[in-house]
């Protein structure tokens, strides 16, 4: 049974810092991995999608990496801004491309 | 990508009543899903909404409590029946467009049962 873990559960850093959020999964037979952002009380916004054959994806100040063999992904945020404050969720789709399993999220706070 | 409209965005309901949540997509999609996010928790899949047939429910969720409709490839509803305070959560609709395994989410429905 796939389990997705995100560490840390919460993170607070001053504005301008670069930071890394971590995601690990127990079953390496995945179809893809997705990073989402969720603002309080709101839905999810897709940030980056990494297919199982890919190693990383980049969008603006965000870079996500995937190491299937070790069951890890990282989300790197460069030059953080207060507007980056949100909960970041990692989600894995199994190899049958069906169910998505979510991590519990990292609550990020960027201090001005 | 897909643009999803979910209604209502929030509601406060009396226990024992039912609420129907609507999910409308701007394009035809293969898969539509309903999730629940309890306070402070991550997302849990309730069911997959199948077009033209009954929904496929996950363990712990039953049709009598969460009836789902999907009359076509762009629309689905989730009903939360006979509500209790334990049903207070955010309910989210998600879709995967044709030929694409990237998941897109609606803005969610924040339900409070009093």
mmCIF file of N, CA and C in Angstrom, chain A residues 65-102:
data_model
loop_
_atom_site.group_PDB
_atom_site.id
_atom_site.type_symbol
_atom_site.label_atom_id
_atom_site.label_comp_id
_atom_site.label_asym_id
_atom_site.label_seq_id
_atom_site.Cartn_x
_atom_site.Cartn_y
_atom_site.Cartn_z
ATOM 1 N N UNK A 65 12.163 17.757 -8.164
ATOM 2 C CA UNK A 65 12.971 16.617 -8.607
ATOM 3 C C UNK A 65 12.291 15.319 -8.198
ATOM 4 N N UNK A 66 12.637 14.265 -8.903
ATOM 5 C CA UNK A 66 12.089 12.941 -8.606
ATOM 6 C C UNK A 66 13.189 11.892 -8.679
ATOM 7 N N UNK A 67 13.322 11.117 -7.618
ATOM 8 C CA UNK A 67 14.216 9.970 -7.593
ATOM 9 C C UNK A 67 13.362 8.753 -7.233
ATOM 10 N N UNK A 68 12.915 8.052 -8.266
ATOM 11 C CA UNK A 68 12.000 6.925 -8.028
ATOM 12 C C UNK A 68 12.649 5.818 -7.218
ATOM 13 N N UNK A 69 13.916 5.561 -7.500
ATOM 14 C CA UNK A 69 14.568 4.417 -6.857
ATOM 15 C C UNK A 69 14.648 4.578 -5.348
ATOM 16 N N UNK A 70 14.806 5.825 -4.906
ATOM 17 C CA UNK A 70 14.881 6.060 -3.465
ATOM 18 C C UNK A 70 13.535 6.489 -2.892
ATOM 19 N N UNK A 71 12.541 6.653 -3.753
ATOM 20 C CA UNK A 71 11.210 7.039 -3.300
ATOM 21 C C UNK A 71 11.165 8.442 -2.739
ATOM 22 N N UNK A 72 11.819 9.382 -3.429
ATOM 23 C CA UNK A 72 11.879 10.744 -2.919
ATOM 24 C C UNK A 72 11.618 11.774 -4.010
ATOM 25 N N UNK A 73 11.031 12.882 -3.563
ATOM 26 C CA UNK A 73 10.901 14.058 -4.406
ATOM 27 C C UNK A 73 11.150 15.283 -3.544
ATOM 28 N N UNK A 74 11.698 16.311 -4.165
ATOM 29 C CA UNK A 74 11.879 17.574 -3.456
ATOM 30 C C UNK A 74 11.277 18.702 -4.285
ATOM 31 N N UNK A 75 10.760 19.689 -3.591
ATOM 32 C CA UNK A 75 10.293 20.922 -4.218
ATOM 33 C C UNK A 75 11.182 22.044 -3.720
ATOM 34 N N UNK A 76 11.889 22.650 -4.642
ATOM 35 C CA UNK A 76 12.813 23.738 -4.326
ATOM 36 C C UNK A 76 12.137 25.052 -4.708
ATOM 37 N N UNK A 77 12.097 25.973 -3.747
ATOM 38 C CA UNK A 77 11.532 27.296 -3.992
ATOM 39 C C UNK A 77 12.659 28.312 -3.833
ATOM 40 N N UNK A 78 12.938 29.028 -4.896
ATOM 41 C CA UNK A 78 14.009 30.033 -4.863
ATOM 42 C C UNK A 78 13.449 31.394 -4.490
ATOM 43 N N UNK A 79 14.280 32.152 -3.771
ATOM 44 C CA UNK A 79 13.959 33.547 -3.439
ATOM 45 C C UNK A 79 12.522 33.673 -2.929
ATOM 46 N N UNK A 80 12.230 33.025 -1.829
ATOM 47 C CA UNK A 80 10.857 32.940 -1.327
ATOM 48 C C UNK A 80 10.256 34.324 -1.056
ATOM 49 N N UNK A 81 8.929 34.374 -1.237
ATOM 50 C CA UNK A 81 8.179 35.618 -1.049
ATOM 51 C C UNK A 81 7.014 35.345 -0.097
ATOM 52 N N UNK A 82 6.511 36.383 0.589
ATOM 53 C CA UNK A 82 5.353 36.162 1.474
ATOM 54 C C UNK A 82 4.168 35.513 0.765
ATOM 55 N N UNK A 83 4.002 35.800 -0.519
ATOM 56 C CA UNK A 83 2.914 35.200 -1.285
ATOM 57 C C UNK A 83 3.060 33.705 -1.498
ATOM 58 N N UNK A 84 4.222 33.163 -1.172
ATOM 59 C CA UNK A 84 4.433 31.716 -1.267
ATOM 60 C C UNK A 84 3.858 30.985 -0.060
ATOM 61 N N UNK A 85 3.438 31.729 0.943
ATOM 62 C CA UNK A 85 2.889 31.114 2.152
ATOM 63 C C UNK A 85 1.623 30.331 1.814
ATOM 64 N N UNK A 86 1.625 29.054 2.106
ATOM 65 C CA UNK A 86 0.516 28.152 1.782
ATOM 66 C C UNK A 86 0.904 26.768 2.276
ATOM 67 N N UNK A 87 0.008 25.821 2.086
ATOM 68 C CA UNK A 87 0.339 24.416 2.332
ATOM 69 C C UNK A 87 0.692 23.766 1.002
ATOM 70 N N UNK A 88 1.787 23.039 0.992
ATOM 71 C CA UNK A 88 2.252 22.378 -0.219
ATOM 72 C C UNK A 88 2.050 20.868 -0.069
ATOM 73 N N UNK A 89 1.353 20.306 -1.033
ATOM 74 C CA UNK A 89 1.007 18.891 -0.986
ATOM 75 C C UNK A 89 1.697 18.138 -2.116
ATOM 76 N N UNK A 90 2.218 16.997 -1.768
ATOM 77 C CA UNK A 90 2.811 16.076 -2.730
ATOM 78 C C UNK A 90 1.811 14.951 -2.957
ATOM 79 N N UNK A 91 1.649 14.525 -4.205
ATOM 80 C CA UNK A 91 0.680 13.468 -4.507
ATOM 81 C C UNK A 91 1.263 12.524 -5.539
ATOM 82 N N UNK A 92 1.061 11.247 -5.316
ATOM 83 C CA UNK A 92 1.625 10.210 -6.183
ATOM 84 C C UNK A 92 0.498 9.429 -6.845
ATOM 85 N N UNK A 93 0.610 9.228 -8.144
ATOM 86 C CA UNK A 93 -0.319 8.364 -8.879
ATOM 87 C C UNK A 93 0.350 7.018 -9.087
ATOM 88 N N UNK A 94 -0.367 5.951 -8.744
ATOM 89 C CA UNK A 94 0.186 4.614 -8.864
ATOM 90 C C UNK A 94 0.423 4.193 -10.306
ATOM 91 N N UNK A 95 1.140 3.123 -10.497
ATOM 92 C CA UNK A 95 1.550 2.695 -11.834
ATOM 93 C C UNK A 95 0.374 2.330 -12.725
ATOM 94 N N UNK A 96 -0.755 1.998 -12.140
ATOM 95 C CA UNK A 96 -1.946 1.717 -12.946
ATOM 96 C C UNK A 96 -2.642 3.002 -13.359
ATOM 97 N N UNK A 97 -2.039 4.138 -13.024
ATOM 98 C CA UNK A 97 -2.553 5.463 -13.400
ATOM 99 C C UNK A 97 -3.977 5.663 -12.916
ATOM 100 N N UNK A 98 -4.238 5.213 -11.709
ATOM 101 C CA UNK A 98 -5.584 5.379 -11.183
ATOM 102 C C UNK A 98 -5.585 6.295 -9.958
ATOM 103 N N UNK A 99 -5.526 5.710 -8.805
ATOM 104 C CA UNK A 99 -5.718 6.479 -7.583
ATOM 105 C C UNK A 99 -4.518 7.363 -7.278
ATOM 106 N N UNK A 100 -4.824 8.560 -6.763
ATOM 107 C CA UNK A 100 -3.787 9.488 -6.315
ATOM 108 C C UNK A 100 -3.715 9.429 -4.798
ATOM 109 N N UNK A 101 -2.511 9.283 -4.277
ATOM 110 C CA UNK A 101 -2.295 9.265 -2.834
ATOM 111 C C UNK A 101 -1.592 10.556 -2.441
ATOM 112 N N UNK A 102 -2.165 11.239 -1.459
ATOM 113 C CA UNK A 102 -1.627 12.521 -1.031
ATOM 114 C C UNK A 102 -0.791 12.388 0.231
#
